[in-house]
């Protein structure tokens, strides 16, 4: 069942959702760590969705690099605004 890459990525996305929903949203870690963790997990999930479900893994390198940097930059900008607003 887990031979296909897409299936493995899907399972990883489900696991990441469980971590961000049931671990980081509870009082297991401090709220600051939870917020940063949730955004990092979200950025990683966006990256894998772009690469494996939107067919960017086989895209030309500049296109792939642009979208991967976009996902990382969006997370960094959101976390910077969140940090500045505190």
PDB file of C-alpha atoms in Angstrom:
ATOM      1  CA  UNK A   1       0.000   0.000   0.000  1.00  0.00           C
ATOM      2  CA  UNK A   2       2.815   2.424   0.821  1.00  0.00           C
ATOM      3  CA  UNK A   3       4.811   1.732  -2.325  1.00  0.00           C
ATOM      4  CA  UNK A   4       3.618   4.801  -4.168  1.00  0.00           C
ATOM      5  CA  UNK A   5       5.260   8.067  -3.203  1.00  0.00           C
ATOM      6  CA  UNK A   6       1.922   9.871  -3.234  1.00  0.00           C
ATOM      7  CA  UNK A   7       0.524   7.420  -0.691  1.00  0.00           C
ATOM      8  CA  UNK A   8       3.521   7.962   1.588  1.00  0.00           C
ATOM      9  CA  UNK A   9       3.164  11.724   1.290  1.00  0.00           C
ATOM     10  CA  UNK A  10      -0.547  11.460   2.003  1.00  0.00           C
ATOM     11  CA  UNK A  11       0.162   9.429   5.154  1.00  0.00           C
ATOM     12  CA  UNK A  12       2.766  11.996   6.224  1.00  0.00           C
ATOM     13  CA  UNK A  13       0.264  14.822   5.676  1.00  0.00           C
ATOM     14  CA  UNK A  14      -2.290  13.016   7.837  1.00  0.00           C
ATOM     15  CA  UNK A  15       0.317  12.458  10.573  1.00  0.00           C
ATOM     16  CA  UNK A  16       1.373  16.112  10.419  1.00  0.00           C
ATOM     17  CA  UNK A  17      -2.253  17.184  10.724  1.00  0.00           C
ATOM     18  CA  UNK A  18      -2.667  14.968  13.778  1.00  0.00           C
ATOM     19  CA  UNK A  19       0.451  16.433  15.384  1.00  0.00           C
ATOM     20  CA  UNK A  20      -0.638  20.009  14.782  1.00  0.00           C
ATOM     21  CA  UNK A  21      -4.227  19.310  15.829  1.00  0.00           C
ATOM     22  CA  UNK A  22      -3.876  17.072  18.838  1.00  0.00           C
ATOM     23  CA  UNK A  23      -0.365  17.732  20.139  1.00  0.00           C
ATOM     24  CA  UNK A  24       0.499  21.344  19.404  1.00  0.00           C
ATOM     25  CA  UNK A  25      -2.977  22.735  20.039  1.00  0.00           C
ATOM     26  CA  UNK A  26      -3.116  21.211  23.513  1.00  0.00           C
ATOM     27  CA  UNK A  27      -1.098  22.346  26.511  1.00  0.00           C
ATOM     28  CA  UNK A  28       1.752  19.970  25.740  1.00  0.00           C
ATOM     29  CA  UNK A  29       4.130  22.770  24.782  1.00  0.00           C
ATOM     30  CA  UNK A  30       4.160  26.508  25.377  1.00  0.00           C
ATOM     31  CA  UNK A  31       1.887  28.594  23.129  1.00  0.00           C
ATOM     32  CA  UNK A  32       4.876  30.194  21.393  1.00  0.00           C
ATOM     33  CA  UNK A  33       6.351  26.824  20.482  1.00  0.00           C
ATOM     34  CA  UNK A  34       2.925  25.622  19.361  1.00  0.00           C
ATOM     35  CA  UNK A  35       2.391  28.590  17.027  1.00  0.00           C
ATOM     36  CA  UNK A  36       5.816  28.247  15.440  1.00  0.00           C
ATOM     37  CA  UNK A  37       5.407  24.480  15.163  1.00  0.00           C
ATOM     38  CA  UNK A  38       2.000  24.759  13.545  1.00  0.00           C
ATOM     39  CA  UNK A  39       3.284  27.214  10.938  1.00  0.00           C
ATOM     40  CA  UNK A  40       6.371  25.126  10.204  1.00  0.00           C
ATOM     41  CA  UNK A  41       4.191  22.039   9.757  1.00  0.00           C
ATOM     42  CA  UNK A  42       1.801  24.019   7.546  1.00  0.00           C
ATOM     43  CA  UNK A  43       4.693  25.217   5.365  1.00  0.00           C
ATOM     44  CA  UNK A  44       5.987  21.654   5.019  1.00  0.00           C
ATOM     45  CA  UNK A  45       2.510  20.425   4.123  1.00  0.00           C
ATOM     46  CA  UNK A  46       2.170  23.148   1.472  1.00  0.00           C
ATOM     47  CA  UNK A  47       5.555  22.133   0.047  1.00  0.00           C
ATOM     48  CA  UNK A  48       4.576  18.472  -0.228  1.00  0.00           C
ATOM     49  CA  UNK A  49       1.181  19.282  -1.726  1.00  0.00           C
ATOM     50  CA  UNK A  50       2.860  21.497  -4.331  1.00  0.00           C
ATOM     51  CA  UNK A  51       5.500  18.882  -5.155  1.00  0.00           C
ATOM     52  CA  UNK A  52       3.456  15.696  -5.135  1.00  0.00           C
ATOM     53  CA  UNK A  53      -0.171  16.621  -5.759  1.00  0.00           C
ATOM     54  CA  UNK A  54       0.326  19.612  -8.072  1.00  0.00           C
ATOM     55  CA  UNK A  55       3.052  17.875 -10.104  1.00  0.00           C
ATOM     56  CA  UNK A  56       5.824  20.389  -9.337  1.00  0.00           C
ATOM     57  CA  UNK A  57       8.327  17.656  -8.488  1.00  0.00           C
ATOM     58  CA  UNK A  58       9.035  17.216 -12.188  1.00  0.00           C
ATOM     59  CA  UNK A  59       8.774  20.903 -13.050  1.00  0.00           C
ATOM     60  CA  UNK A  60      11.755  22.881 -14.325  1.00  0.00           C
ATOM     61  CA  UNK A  61      14.123  23.767 -11.508  1.00  0.00           C
ATOM     62  CA  UNK A  62      13.437  27.549 -11.463  1.00  0.00           C
ATOM     63  CA  UNK A  63       9.665  26.989 -11.245  1.00  0.00           C
ATOM     64  CA  UNK A  64      10.057  24.437  -8.491  1.00  0.00           C
ATOM     65  CA  UNK A  65      12.478  26.677  -6.588  1.00  0.00           C
ATOM     66  CA  UNK A  66      10.128  29.660  -6.882  1.00  0.00           C
ATOM     67  CA  UNK A  67       7.173  27.787  -5.381  1.00  0.00           C
ATOM     68  CA  UNK A  68       9.251  26.177  -2.635  1.00  0.00           C
ATOM     69  CA  UNK A  69      10.667  29.570  -1.663  1.00  0.00           C
ATOM     70  CA  UNK A  70       7.184  31.059  -1.799  1.00  0.00           C
ATOM     71  CA  UNK A  71       5.908  28.534   0.751  1.00  0.00           C
ATOM     72  CA  UNK A  72       8.847  29.180   3.069  1.00  0.00           C
ATOM     73  CA  UNK A  73       8.645  32.962   2.647  1.00  0.00           C
ATOM     74  CA  UNK A  74       4.911  32.994   3.393  1.00  0.00           C
ATOM     75  CA  UNK A  75       5.484  31.132   6.652  1.00  0.00           C
ATOM     76  CA  UNK A  76       8.374  33.406   7.630  1.00  0.00           C
ATOM     77  CA  UNK A  77       6.388  36.572   6.885  1.00  0.00           C
ATOM     78  CA  UNK A  78       3.374  35.369   8.863  1.00  0.00           C
ATOM     79  CA  UNK A  79       5.576  34.390  11.812  1.00  0.00           C
ATOM     80  CA  UNK A  80       7.388  37.742  11.628  1.00  0.00           C
ATOM     81  CA  UNK A  81       4.096  39.650  11.784  1.00  0.00           C
ATOM     82  CA  UNK A  82       2.932  37.423  14.623  1.00  0.00           C
ATOM     83  CA  UNK A  83       6.184  37.972  16.507  1.00  0.00           C
ATOM     84  CA  UNK A  84       6.076  41.736  15.953  1.00  0.00           C
ATOM     85  CA  UNK A  85       2.473  41.951  17.148  1.00  0.00           C
ATOM     86  CA  UNK A  86       3.283  40.320  20.482  1.00  0.00           C
TER      87      UNK A  86
END
